[in-house]
Short mmCIF file of C-alpha atoms in Angstrom, two decimals:
data_model
loop_
_atom_site.label_atom_id
_atom_site.label_comp_id
_atom_site.label_asym_id
_atom_site.label_seq_id
_atom_site.Cartn_x
_atom_site.Cartn_y
_atom_site.Cartn_z
CA MET X 603 142.61 -90.30 109.40
CA THR X 604 141.34 -90.66 113.09
CA GLY X 605 139.88 -93.73 114.59
CA ASN X 606 136.65 -92.26 114.70
CA ILE X 607 136.63 -91.38 110.95
CA ALA X 608 137.94 -94.81 110.00
CA SER X 609 134.64 -96.43 111.60
CA ARG X 610 132.61 -94.18 109.32
CA LEU X 611 134.33 -95.50 106.16
CA GLU X 612 132.94 -98.10 103.87
CA THR X 613 134.54 -99.62 101.16
CA GLY X 614 133.17 -101.77 98.05
CA THR X 615 133.70 -102.72 94.63
CA PRO X 616 130.43 -102.09 92.52
CA PHE X 617 129.97 -102.86 88.97
CA LEU X 618 129.75 -100.00 86.52
CA LYS X 619 126.13 -100.87 86.19
CA ASP X 620 125.51 -100.29 89.76
CA LEU X 621 127.11 -96.92 89.72
CA ILE X 622 125.31 -95.97 86.67
CA ALA X 623 122.00 -96.87 88.25
CA ASP X 624 122.78 -94.81 91.47
CA ILE X 625 123.58 -91.78 89.30
CA ASN X 626 120.07 -92.10 87.53
CA SER X 627 118.44 -92.30 91.07
CA GLY X 628 120.23 -89.12 92.23
CA GLN X 629 121.99 -91.39 95.11
CA ILE X 630 125.18 -90.16 93.36
CA LYS X 631 125.76 -86.62 92.56
CA VAL X 632 128.63 -84.70 91.39
CA PRO X 633 129.13 -81.42 93.52
CA GLN X 634 129.52 -78.02 91.81
CA PHE X 635 133.22 -77.50 92.01
CA GLN X 636 134.84 -74.65 89.80
CA ARG X 637 137.57 -76.99 88.17
CA GLN X 638 140.36 -75.68 85.93
CA PHE X 639 140.68 -78.95 84.48
CA VAL X 640 138.13 -80.63 82.19
CA TRP X 641 138.78 -83.95 80.62
CA LYS X 642 139.23 -83.87 76.72
CA GLU X 643 137.52 -86.48 74.57
CA GLU X 644 141.04 -88.32 74.02
CA GLN X 645 141.21 -88.85 77.73
CA ALA X 646 137.79 -90.08 77.80
CA LEU X 647 138.69 -92.67 75.08
CA LYS X 648 141.63 -93.70 76.97
CA LEU X 649 139.74 -94.55 80.08
CA LEU X 650 137.47 -96.64 78.07
CA ASP X 651 140.25 -98.27 76.42
CA SER X 652 141.72 -99.02 80.12
CA ILE X 653 138.52 -100.54 81.27
CA SER X 654 138.15 -102.68 78.16
CA SER X 655 141.77 -103.87 79.01
CA ASN X 656 140.52 -104.67 82.41
CA TYR X 657 143.21 -102.23 83.73
CA PRO X 658 142.59 -100.59 87.21
CA VAL X 659 141.67 -97.03 86.71
CA GLY X 660 141.60 -95.71 90.21
CA SER X 661 139.24 -95.73 93.11
CA LEU X 662 136.28 -93.35 93.50
CA LEU X 663 135.84 -91.36 97.06
CA LEU X 664 132.33 -90.55 97.86
CA TRP X 665 130.85 -88.52 100.83
CA ARG X 666 127.48 -89.66 102.09
CA THR X 667 125.90 -86.60 103.93
CA LYS X 668 122.66 -84.88 104.54
CA ASN X 669 124.05 -81.65 103.78
CA SER X 670 122.65 -80.23 100.50
CA LEU X 671 125.37 -79.32 98.15
CA ALA X 672 125.27 -77.47 94.67
CA VAL X 673 125.64 -80.18 91.99
CA GLU X 674 126.93 -80.13 88.65
CA ARG X 675 125.09 -81.12 85.54
CA ASN X 676 127.55 -80.24 82.90
CA ILE X 677 131.13 -80.53 82.84
CA GLY X 678 132.33 -79.54 79.56
CA SER X 679 130.71 -81.74 76.90
CA PHE X 680 129.74 -84.67 79.31
CA LYS X 681 126.19 -84.50 80.73
CA LEU X 682 124.66 -85.78 83.93
CA PRO X 683 121.05 -86.23 84.58
CA GLU X 684 118.40 -84.10 86.04
CA THR X 685 117.01 -86.13 89.59
CA ASP X 686 115.12 -85.32 92.41
CA ASP X 687 116.83 -84.48 95.56
CA MET X 688 117.72 -87.40 98.04
CA SER X 689 118.77 -87.75 101.35
CA PRO X 690 121.45 -88.62 102.26
CA THR X 691 123.27 -88.47 99.10
CA ASP X 692 126.53 -89.64 98.05
CA TYR X 693 128.82 -86.70 96.56
CA VAL X 694 131.78 -87.53 94.64
CA LEU X 695 134.94 -86.07 96.02
CA ASP X 696 137.65 -87.77 93.67
CA GLY X 697 136.96 -89.71 90.57
CA GLN X 698 134.13 -87.15 89.25
CA GLN X 699 135.50 -86.78 85.69
CA ARG X 700 136.10 -90.37 85.44
CA LEU X 701 132.41 -91.37 86.58
CA THR X 702 131.11 -88.62 84.42
CA VAL X 703 132.81 -90.20 81.43
CA ILE X 704 131.44 -93.63 82.40
CA TYR X 705 128.01 -92.57 82.69
CA SER X 706 127.94 -90.38 79.56
CA ALA X 707 129.58 -93.05 77.33
CA LEU X 708 127.78 -96.32 78.93
CA GLY X 709 124.65 -95.13 80.96
CA ALA X 710 123.31 -92.24 79.07
CA ALA X 711 120.24 -92.77 76.84
CA GLU X 712 120.86 -93.17 72.96
CA GLY X 713 120.46 -89.64 71.29
CA LYS X 714 121.07 -87.66 74.41
CA ASP X 715 123.62 -84.83 74.57
CA GLY X 716 127.02 -85.39 76.01
CA PHE X 717 130.15 -87.59 75.37
CA ASP X 718 129.01 -90.71 72.84
CA ALA X 719 131.41 -93.30 72.14
CA VAL X 720 131.65 -96.57 69.68
CA TYR X 721 133.73 -99.67 69.89
CA ASP X 722 135.19 -100.07 66.09
CA LEU X 723 135.04 -103.97 65.99
CA ASN X 724 137.24 -104.25 62.96
CA GLU X 725 139.97 -101.55 64.20
CA GLN X 726 139.57 -102.71 67.92
CA SER X 727 139.51 -99.35 69.21
CA PHE X 728 137.11 -96.65 70.94
CA LEU X 729 136.06 -93.69 68.77
CA GLU X 730 133.76 -90.43 69.54
CA ALA X 731 130.50 -91.47 68.00
CA PRO X 732 130.27 -90.51 64.35
CA GLY X 733 127.12 -88.66 63.00
CA GLU X 734 126.75 -91.82 61.01
CA PHE X 735 128.64 -95.20 62.00
CA ASN X 736 128.71 -98.48 60.33
CA GLN X 737 127.10 -101.81 61.57
CA THR X 738 130.64 -102.77 62.81
CA GLN X 739 131.14 -99.93 65.29
CA PHE X 740 129.04 -100.81 68.50
CA PRO X 741 127.38 -97.93 70.44
CA LEU X 742 128.21 -98.19 73.89
CA ARG X 743 125.20 -96.58 75.32
CA ILE X 744 123.30 -99.81 74.19
CA ILE X 745 125.57 -102.30 76.31
CA TYR X 746 122.99 -102.69 79.16
CA ASN X 747 120.10 -102.81 76.78
CA THR X 748 119.64 -106.43 75.84
CA THR X 749 117.32 -106.34 73.27
CA LYS X 750 119.17 -103.73 71.01
CA LEU X 751 122.53 -105.53 72.33
CA LEU X 752 121.34 -108.82 70.60
CA ASN X 753 120.01 -107.06 67.62
CA PHE X 754 123.46 -105.49 67.01
CA ARG X 755 125.21 -108.81 67.38
CA SER X 756 122.76 -110.60 65.15
CA GLY X 757 123.44 -107.88 62.42
CA LEU X 758 126.92 -108.79 62.33
CA VAL X 759 126.16 -112.16 60.54
CA SER X 760 126.36 -110.40 57.37
CA TYR X 761 129.98 -109.71 57.29
CA PRO X 762 132.49 -112.18 55.97
CA ASN X 763 134.37 -112.05 59.28
CA ALA X 764 130.92 -112.23 61.48
CA GLU X 765 132.32 -114.78 63.62
CA GLU X 766 135.36 -112.67 64.64
CA LEU X 767 133.60 -109.52 65.19
CA GLN X 768 131.04 -111.47 67.33
CA ARG X 769 133.87 -112.70 69.39
CA ARG X 770 135.46 -109.37 69.75
CA LEU X 771 132.01 -107.95 71.12
CA ASP X 772 131.35 -110.77 73.31
CA GLY X 773 134.87 -110.03 74.72
CA LEU X 774 134.14 -106.41 75.13
CA ILE X 775 131.04 -106.84 76.87
CA ASP X 776 132.09 -109.56 79.18
CA VAL X 777 134.62 -107.12 80.46
CA ILE X 778 132.86 -103.93 80.80
CA THR X 779 129.77 -105.67 82.27
CA ASN X 780 132.06 -107.41 84.92
CA TYR X 781 134.20 -104.46 85.48
CA ARG X 782 134.35 -103.11 89.00
CA ILE X 783 135.61 -99.87 90.58
CA PRO X 784 136.74 -99.57 94.01
CA VAL X 785 134.74 -96.94 95.91
CA VAL X 786 135.37 -95.48 99.39
CA THR X 787 132.37 -93.92 100.95
CA LEU X 788 132.87 -91.36 104.01
CA LYS X 789 129.55 -91.72 105.92
CA GLU X 790 128.29 -88.61 107.58
CA LEU X 791 131.48 -86.98 108.17
CA THR X 792 130.97 -83.07 109.15
CA VAL X 793 132.60 -80.56 106.76
CA GLU X 794 135.28 -79.90 109.14
CA GLU X 795 136.06 -83.60 109.25
CA VAL X 796 135.78 -83.93 105.23
CA CYS X 797 138.03 -80.64 104.47
CA PRO X 798 141.40 -82.09 105.40
CA ILE X 799 140.81 -85.25 103.47
CA PHE X 800 139.31 -83.24 100.62
CA GLU X 801 142.60 -81.04 100.23
CA ARG X 802 144.80 -83.94 100.16
CA ILE X 803 143.18 -85.36 97.17
CA ASN X 804 145.32 -84.81 93.69
CA SER X 805 144.97 -87.75 91.67
CA SER X 806 143.66 -86.08 88.72
CA GLY X 807 146.49 -83.56 88.88
CA THR X 808 144.08 -80.82 89.79
CA ARG X 809 144.47 -79.88 93.39
CA LEU X 810 141.09 -79.53 95.36
CA SER X 811 140.85 -77.10 98.03
CA THR X 812 138.50 -75.87 100.74
CA TYR X 813 137.42 -73.13 98.42
CA ASP X 814 136.04 -75.66 96.16
CA LEU X 815 134.20 -77.52 99.00
CA MET X 816 132.53 -74.13 99.99
CA VAL X 817 131.65 -73.14 96.60
CA ALA X 818 129.71 -76.37 96.45
CA ALA X 819 128.02 -75.66 100.10
CA THR X 820 126.15 -72.95 98.98
CA TRP X 821 124.27 -70.91 101.59
CA THR X 822 121.04 -70.56 99.68
CA GLU X 823 119.96 -70.94 96.20
CA ASN X 824 120.23 -67.12 96.11
CA PHE X 825 123.82 -67.23 96.99
CA ASP X 826 126.77 -68.59 95.21
CA LEU X 827 130.22 -68.15 96.85
CA ASN X 828 131.83 -68.40 93.20
CA ASP X 829 129.68 -65.80 91.72
CA GLU X 830 130.51 -63.56 94.78
CA ALA X 831 134.29 -64.25 94.26
CA GLN X 832 133.90 -63.37 90.51
CA LYS X 833 132.34 -60.11 91.36
CA ILE X 834 135.42 -59.28 93.49
CA ALA X 835 137.72 -60.36 90.82
CA ALA X 836 135.62 -58.20 88.49
CA SER X 837 135.99 -55.22 90.63
CA LEU X 838 139.77 -55.57 90.70
CA LYS X 839 139.96 -55.96 86.75
CA PRO X 840 140.37 -52.26 86.08
CA LYS X 841 143.30 -52.34 88.38
CA GLY X 842 144.92 -55.46 86.56
CA PHE X 843 144.30 -57.54 89.87
CA ASP X 844 141.39 -59.62 88.67
CA ASP X 845 143.15 -63.21 88.74
CA ILE X 846 142.92 -63.17 92.29
CA ASP X 847 142.50 -66.87 93.64
CA GLY X 848 139.19 -68.17 95.15
CA ASN X 849 141.00 -69.51 97.99
CA THR X 850 142.57 -65.96 98.87
CA VAL X 851 138.99 -64.37 98.71
CA LEU X 852 137.81 -66.85 101.00
CA LYS X 853 140.55 -66.32 103.39
CA CYS X 854 140.25 -62.47 103.17
CA LEU X 855 136.57 -62.97 104.04
CA SER X 856 137.43 -64.99 107.08
CA ALA X 857 140.24 -62.61 108.18
CA ILE X 858 137.77 -59.68 107.84
CA LYS X 859 135.07 -61.65 109.70
CA HIS X 860 136.97 -63.52 112.36
CA LYS X 861 140.59 -61.79 112.57
CA GLY X 862 141.88 -65.34 111.54
CA ILE X 863 142.01 -67.91 108.71
CA LYS X 864 142.59 -70.95 110.64
CA LYS X 865 140.42 -73.80 109.00
CA GLU X 866 137.59 -73.82 111.42
CA GLN X 867 137.21 -70.05 111.19
CA VAL X 868 137.03 -70.42 107.37
CA LEU X 869 134.48 -73.20 107.51
CA SER X 870 132.43 -71.23 110.19
CA LEU X 871 131.62 -68.78 107.31
CA ARG X 872 129.05 -71.31 106.11
CA ASN X 873 126.96 -70.53 109.43
CA LEU X 874 126.36 -67.06 108.28
CA SER X 875 123.07 -65.93 106.37
CA LYS X 876 122.77 -64.90 103.04
CA GLU X 877 122.42 -61.24 104.19
CA GLU X 878 125.45 -61.38 106.60
CA MET X 879 127.50 -63.06 103.60
CA ASP X 880 126.44 -60.11 101.12
CA ASP X 881 127.53 -57.57 103.68
CA LEU X 882 130.81 -59.28 104.26
CA VAL X 883 131.57 -59.56 100.60
CA GLU X 884 130.89 -55.94 100.04
CA ILE X 885 133.37 -55.20 102.92
CA ALA X 886 135.95 -57.45 101.33
CA LYS X 887 135.48 -55.86 97.94
CA SER X 888 136.02 -52.41 99.21
CA ALA X 889 139.11 -53.50 101.46
CA LEU X 890 140.51 -55.29 98.24
CA LEU X 891 140.15 -52.47 96.28
CA LYS X 892 142.00 -50.41 98.74
CA THR X 893 144.63 -52.97 99.11
CA VAL X 894 145.38 -53.15 95.43
CA ASP X 895 145.66 -49.13 95.46
CA LEU X 896 148.19 -49.27 98.12
CA LEU X 897 150.22 -52.16 96.43
CA LYS X 898 150.47 -50.01 93.19
CA THR X 899 151.16 -46.57 94.63
CA ASP X 900 153.34 -47.41 97.69
CA PHE X 901 154.94 -50.56 96.53
CA LYS X 902 154.97 -50.48 92.52
CA ILE X 903 153.23 -53.90 92.60
CA TYR X 904 151.17 -54.03 89.41
CA SER X 905 150.08 -57.45 89.60
CA TRP X 906 149.67 -60.43 92.30
CA ASP X 907 152.58 -61.96 90.42
CA PHE X 908 154.76 -59.37 92.18
CA LEU X 909 153.11 -59.93 95.61
CA PRO X 910 155.74 -61.83 97.99
CA TYR X 911 153.13 -63.57 99.73
CA GLU X 912 149.36 -64.10 99.76
CA ALA X 913 149.29 -63.69 103.41
CA ILE X 914 150.34 -59.80 102.64
CA ALA X 915 147.02 -59.41 100.57
CA ILE X 916 145.16 -61.27 103.15
CA ILE X 917 146.32 -58.84 106.18
CA LEU X 918 146.00 -55.78 103.96
CA SER X 919 142.47 -56.30 103.26
CA TYR X 920 141.81 -56.93 107.03
CA ILE X 921 143.42 -53.71 107.85
CA TYR X 922 141.30 -51.77 105.09
CA SER X 923 138.41 -53.61 106.65
CA LYS X 924 138.82 -51.78 109.75
CA ARG X 925 140.18 -48.55 108.65
CA LYS X 926 138.71 -46.41 105.76
CA SER X 927 142.11 -44.78 104.91
CA LEU X 928 145.47 -45.17 106.30
CA SER X 929 147.31 -42.05 107.66
CA LEU X 930 151.08 -41.28 107.14
CA GLU X 931 151.90 -43.06 110.44
CA ASP X 932 149.55 -46.12 109.56
CA VAL X 933 151.33 -46.48 105.83
CA ARG X 934 154.98 -46.33 107.82
CA ARG X 935 153.89 -49.17 110.22
CA VAL X 936 152.53 -51.20 107.05
CA ARG X 937 155.84 -50.60 105.20
CA GLN X 938 157.81 -51.95 108.30
CA TRP X 939 155.87 -55.07 108.61
CA PHE X 940 155.71 -55.62 104.50
CA TRP X 941 159.47 -55.15 103.96
CA LEU X 942 160.85 -57.24 107.06
CA SER X 943 158.36 -59.94 106.25
CA SER X 944 159.30 -60.03 102.70
CA PHE X 945 163.06 -60.10 103.33
CA SER X 946 163.07 -62.28 106.11
CA GLU X 947 160.67 -64.85 104.17
CA ARG X 948 158.20 -64.57 107.17
CA TYR X 949 155.53 -66.43 105.49
CA ARG X 950 157.30 -69.11 103.70
CA GLY X 951 155.48 -72.20 104.51
CA ALA X 952 153.58 -70.31 107.08
CA SER X 953 150.46 -72.17 108.35
CA GLU X 954 146.81 -70.54 109.00
CA SER X 955 147.53 -70.75 112.45
CA PHE X 956 150.78 -68.49 112.13
CA VAL X 957 149.05 -65.84 109.69
CA SER X 958 146.38 -65.69 112.23
CA GLN X 959 148.70 -64.79 114.96
CA ASP X 960 150.04 -62.08 112.68
CA LEU X 961 146.60 -60.57 112.07
CA GLU X 962 146.33 -60.25 115.86
CA ALA X 963 149.53 -58.29 115.84
CA ILE X 964 149.04 -56.34 112.85
CA ASP X 965 145.57 -55.16 114.28
CA ALA X 966 147.44 -54.09 117.64
CA PHE X 967 150.49 -52.43 115.49
CA VAL X 968 148.76 -50.75 112.60
CA VAL X 969 144.98 -50.58 113.32
CA ASN X 970 145.36 -49.69 116.93
CA GLY X 971 148.65 -47.84 116.57
CA GLU X 972 150.27 -49.71 119.53
CA GLU X 973 153.99 -50.61 119.77
CA PRO X 974 154.93 -54.03 117.99
CA ARG X 975 153.98 -57.00 119.92
CA LYS X 976 156.61 -59.19 117.90
CA SER X 977 159.28 -58.72 115.66
CA PHE X 978 158.24 -59.17 111.82
CA GLY X 979 161.65 -60.45 110.97
CA SER X 980 165.14 -58.78 110.05
CA ILE X 981 166.56 -58.08 106.75
CA PRO X 982 169.65 -60.08 105.65
CA SER X 983 173.25 -59.25 106.54
CA THR X 984 175.62 -58.07 103.45
CA SER X 985 177.46 -61.37 103.68
CA SER X 986 174.21 -63.36 103.18
CA PHE X 987 172.51 -61.10 100.80
CA LYS X 988 175.15 -61.31 98.13
CA ASN X 989 174.73 -65.15 98.33
CA LEU X 990 170.96 -65.05 97.72
CA SER X 991 169.94 -66.40 94.58
CA PHE X 992 167.43 -64.68 92.40
CA ARG X 993 164.43 -66.98 91.58
CA SER X 994 160.93 -65.53 90.30
CA ASN X 995 158.99 -67.35 92.50
CA ASN X 996 161.07 -66.26 95.73
CA SER X 997 159.66 -63.97 97.92
CA ARG X 998 163.17 -62.16 98.36
CA SER X 999 163.41 -61.99 94.67
CA ARG X 1000 160.16 -60.43 94.29
CA ALA X 1001 160.65 -58.23 97.03
CA LEU X 1002 164.14 -57.00 95.37
CA ILE X 1003 162.05 -56.27 91.98
CA ILE X 1004 159.79 -54.13 93.92
CA VAL X 1005 162.80 -52.21 95.56
CA LEU X 1006 164.51 -51.97 92.08
CA ALA X 1007 161.07 -50.16 90.75
CA LEU X 1008 160.74 -47.98 93.81
CA LYS X 1009 163.90 -46.25 92.56
CA SER X 1010 162.52 -45.15 89.15
CA PRO X 1011 165.17 -46.79 87.09
CA LYS X 1012 166.60 -45.71 83.88
CA ASN X 1013 168.08 -48.18 81.23
CA ILE X 1014 171.87 -48.34 81.89
CA THR X 1015 172.29 -48.60 78.19
CA ASN X 1016 170.40 -45.13 77.22
CA GLY X 1017 169.29 -43.33 80.18
CA ALA X 1018 165.55 -43.76 79.17
CA ILE X 1019 163.18 -44.07 81.99
CA ILE X 1020 162.00 -47.90 82.66
CA ASP X 1021 157.88 -47.73 82.86
CA PRO X 1022 157.78 -50.05 86.00
CA GLU X 1023 153.93 -50.97 85.28
CA ILE X 1024 155.10 -52.59 82.30
CA ALA X 1025 157.94 -54.49 83.76
CA LEU X 1026 155.76 -55.63 86.48
CA SER X 1027 152.41 -55.99 85.22
CA ASN X 1028 153.35 -59.78 84.53
CA TYR X 1029 156.65 -61.67 85.32
CA ASN X 1030 159.03 -61.27 82.09
CA LYS X 1031 162.59 -62.31 82.27
CA LYS X 1032 163.39 -59.90 79.56
CA GLN X 1033 162.82 -56.78 81.80
CA PHE X 1034 165.75 -58.14 84.15
CA HIS X 1035 169.27 -58.38 83.53
CA HIS X 1036 172.49 -59.79 84.81
CA ILE X 1037 174.94 -56.79 85.54
CA TYR X 1038 177.76 -59.16 85.29
CA PRO X 1039 176.47 -61.56 82.53
CA ARG X 1040 176.44 -65.35 83.81
CA ALA X 1041 178.08 -66.40 80.52
CA HIS X 1042 181.06 -64.10 81.40
CA LEU X 1043 181.26 -65.18 84.97
CA LYS X 1044 180.96 -68.83 84.20
CA ARG X 1045 183.73 -68.51 81.52
CA ILE X 1046 186.06 -66.86 83.78
CA LYS X 1047 185.06 -69.26 86.47
CA ALA X 1048 184.17 -66.28 88.90
CA PRO X 1049 183.67 -67.22 92.84
CA GLY X 1050 180.43 -66.33 94.37
CA GLU X 1051 176.78 -66.68 93.39
CA HIS X 1052 176.34 -65.75 89.74
CA ASN X 1053 172.47 -65.55 90.09
CA SER X 1054 172.83 -63.31 93.18
CA LEU X 1055 170.28 -60.75 93.82
CA ALA X 1056 172.76 -58.06 93.86
CA ASN X 1057 173.63 -59.09 90.32
CA PHE X 1058 170.15 -57.93 88.88
CA CYS X 1059 169.09 -54.70 87.44
CA MET X 1060 165.66 -53.66 85.61
CA LEU X 1061 166.50 -53.02 81.91
CA ALA X 1062 163.74 -52.75 79.11
CA ALA X 1063 163.34 -55.80 77.10
CA SER X 1064 164.45 -54.12 73.96
CA GLU X 1065 167.84 -53.04 75.43
CA ASN X 1066 168.62 -56.33 77.06
CA ASN X 1067 170.31 -57.94 74.10
CA SER X 1068 172.44 -54.96 73.57
CA VAL X 1069 174.63 -55.89 76.44
CA SER X 1070 174.41 -59.74 76.00
CA ASP X 1071 177.37 -61.71 77.58
CA ASP X 1072 180.03 -58.75 77.29
CA HIS X 1073 182.85 -58.19 79.47
CA PRO X 1074 181.50 -55.99 82.41
CA ASN X 1075 185.02 -54.32 82.73
CA GLU X 1076 184.47 -53.19 79.33
CA TYR X 1077 181.02 -52.55 78.75
CA LEU X 1078 180.29 -50.73 82.05
CA PRO X 1079 183.04 -47.97 81.77
CA LYS X 1080 181.68 -47.81 77.99
CA LEU X 1081 178.07 -46.90 79.18
CA ALA X 1082 179.27 -44.63 81.76
CA ARG X 1083 181.41 -42.61 78.99
CA GLU X 1084 178.42 -42.71 76.51
CA LEU X 1085 175.99 -41.55 79.08
CA GLY X 1086 178.33 -38.43 79.98
CA GLU X 1087 176.74 -35.95 82.73
CA ASN X 1088 173.83 -38.25 83.04
CA ALA X 1089 175.92 -41.37 84.22
CA GLU X 1090 175.75 -40.54 87.76
CA ALA X 1091 171.87 -40.49 88.02
CA VAL X 1092 171.46 -43.57 85.76
CA PHE X 1093 174.03 -45.66 87.84
CA GLU X 1094 172.38 -44.17 90.97
CA SER X 1095 168.93 -45.22 89.80
CA ASN X 1096 169.76 -48.55 89.62
CA PHE X 1097 171.80 -48.85 92.81
CA LEU X 1098 174.92 -49.14 91.09
CA PRO X 1099 178.11 -47.84 92.56
CA SER X 1100 179.05 -44.21 91.32
CA PRO X 1101 181.16 -44.31 88.19
CA SER X 1102 182.94 -41.40 89.26
CA THR X 1103 184.42 -43.09 92.36
CA THR X 1104 184.50 -46.57 91.08
CA ASP X 1105 186.99 -48.11 88.55
CA TYR X 1106 184.50 -50.35 86.90
CA SER X 1107 187.37 -51.18 84.37
CA SER X 1108 189.04 -53.45 87.03
CA LEU X 1109 186.02 -54.11 89.56
CA ASN X 1110 186.04 -57.75 89.81
CA TYR X 1111 182.66 -59.85 90.54
CA GLU X 1112 183.27 -60.25 94.32
CA GLU X 1113 184.06 -56.48 94.78
CA PHE X 1114 181.13 -55.67 92.82
CA LEU X 1115 178.73 -57.88 94.95
CA GLU X 1116 179.99 -56.47 98.26
CA ALA X 1117 179.62 -53.00 97.19
CA ARG X 1118 176.18 -53.24 95.43
CA SER X 1119 174.71 -55.44 98.34
CA GLU X 1120 175.56 -52.53 100.65
CA LEU X 1121 173.69 -50.05 98.25
CA LEU X 1122 170.70 -52.23 98.17
CA LEU X 1123 170.75 -53.07 101.93
CA ASP X 1124 170.94 -49.31 102.68
CA ALA X 1125 167.73 -48.80 100.88
CA ILE X 1126 166.05 -51.89 102.39
CA SER X 1127 166.97 -50.74 105.99
CA ARG X 1128 165.29 -47.27 105.27
CA LEU X 1129 161.96 -49.06 103.94
CA ALA X 1130 162.18 -51.36 106.89
CA LYS X 1131 162.16 -48.52 109.14
CA GLY X 1132 158.98 -47.31 107.50
CA PHE X 1133 160.42 -44.70 105.07
CA SER X 1134 160.48 -44.20 101.53
CA ILE X 1135 163.52 -44.60 99.29
#
């Protein structure tokens, strides 16, 4: 954090009662973030137990600003009060769920909706408030109501262990009413200054993002970024791509508008009017529809899971925002960039600045048809390719799967055509098979990478167990014989060396990797030049 920001940072340790009062007055509000994680009752009860034990429960991070953010009223079963707008307001950036539990359990009025808890003085434990509770279960919502608190305490005298129950109640009240939570308040920082701080917050296990902040910073009451992102997702649903990430949508919008996805470019979208945003969203929707059509038809990609990099979707959406359709030459250029980028791991850990530079290069190369201004990478050599390990979350592995699908593979077990849409709609390990089984390779202590990219083929899940960990020098010749005159076509469809010129009965693993790597790289080289297989 820079010195300038540090000078606008305020720390304090308020009592819970003070925080509750600030929520009731509208001084503290919870921004409307689209969160994937919502606390359950069990987590809320554990928080109350930690407070009653005087354990630290973490600090709160507030942002004091005159910016008007959309605010959250309900988080799951937890309710927050309706309040008038105030300026400036303290918006909760971190700790919103802890604070919501504290308010709902200790600050909300009796009978109001939301999480309600009691402390069982006999069991010495917190419980979600039952419909009817006995007189030894202390309702936490009256803890700051002196009259009701004293009446409850007096009612305990009718119990044989009244003195012990009152002692436990007094101890609970003493801890909770004197409990303090560290609070850090960022004062009058701009959205641009808050964003990098905001993105690093991860104390609850749910990573917040620029998209979350932009959702809260709505343009007008009639424009909700999250609603618009959901509309884009809904338009992609018939094509199976509706699980597009909100951050990806935001970057596509920035790419289309600014030809870049740098933080300041993304944040500057807030300066657009509702009408400008409406138009931009429509352009993005159309561009993304064309993007997924290209992914399905030209690359056999049927879900975001198999896209090597998010940057590819962003750049393709930019291309289609500039061109209503792509010519054969345009597609050839897209292929060059796609395959070189994927197999060279171009966007691995790439910054927004790097992707923005590539948007400029792609604009010249594809949109304007100019000669490439830069290299988009290179494909691996045979020696390096055979040592690359297959991992589902790796761009080269995903790219290899796409290459295999483009070949219209047939099951090596029976010659039946494999439906790539089924295999590539979502990642399923059963759709892919080690040609030289790992158990066998481990058993004979074979040298080389046992999980090599070159050791995988597509195989329908129903056929996967039929090979198991059989000896490849036995099962491969056997399959070739059983396939008969179809053997050449089936093996060729899987980039396997021809059974008529290869002695699979004696082919060792190193020899197999070398031969298959060359076949795969021949195809990849062709794709990287813009041609089809």
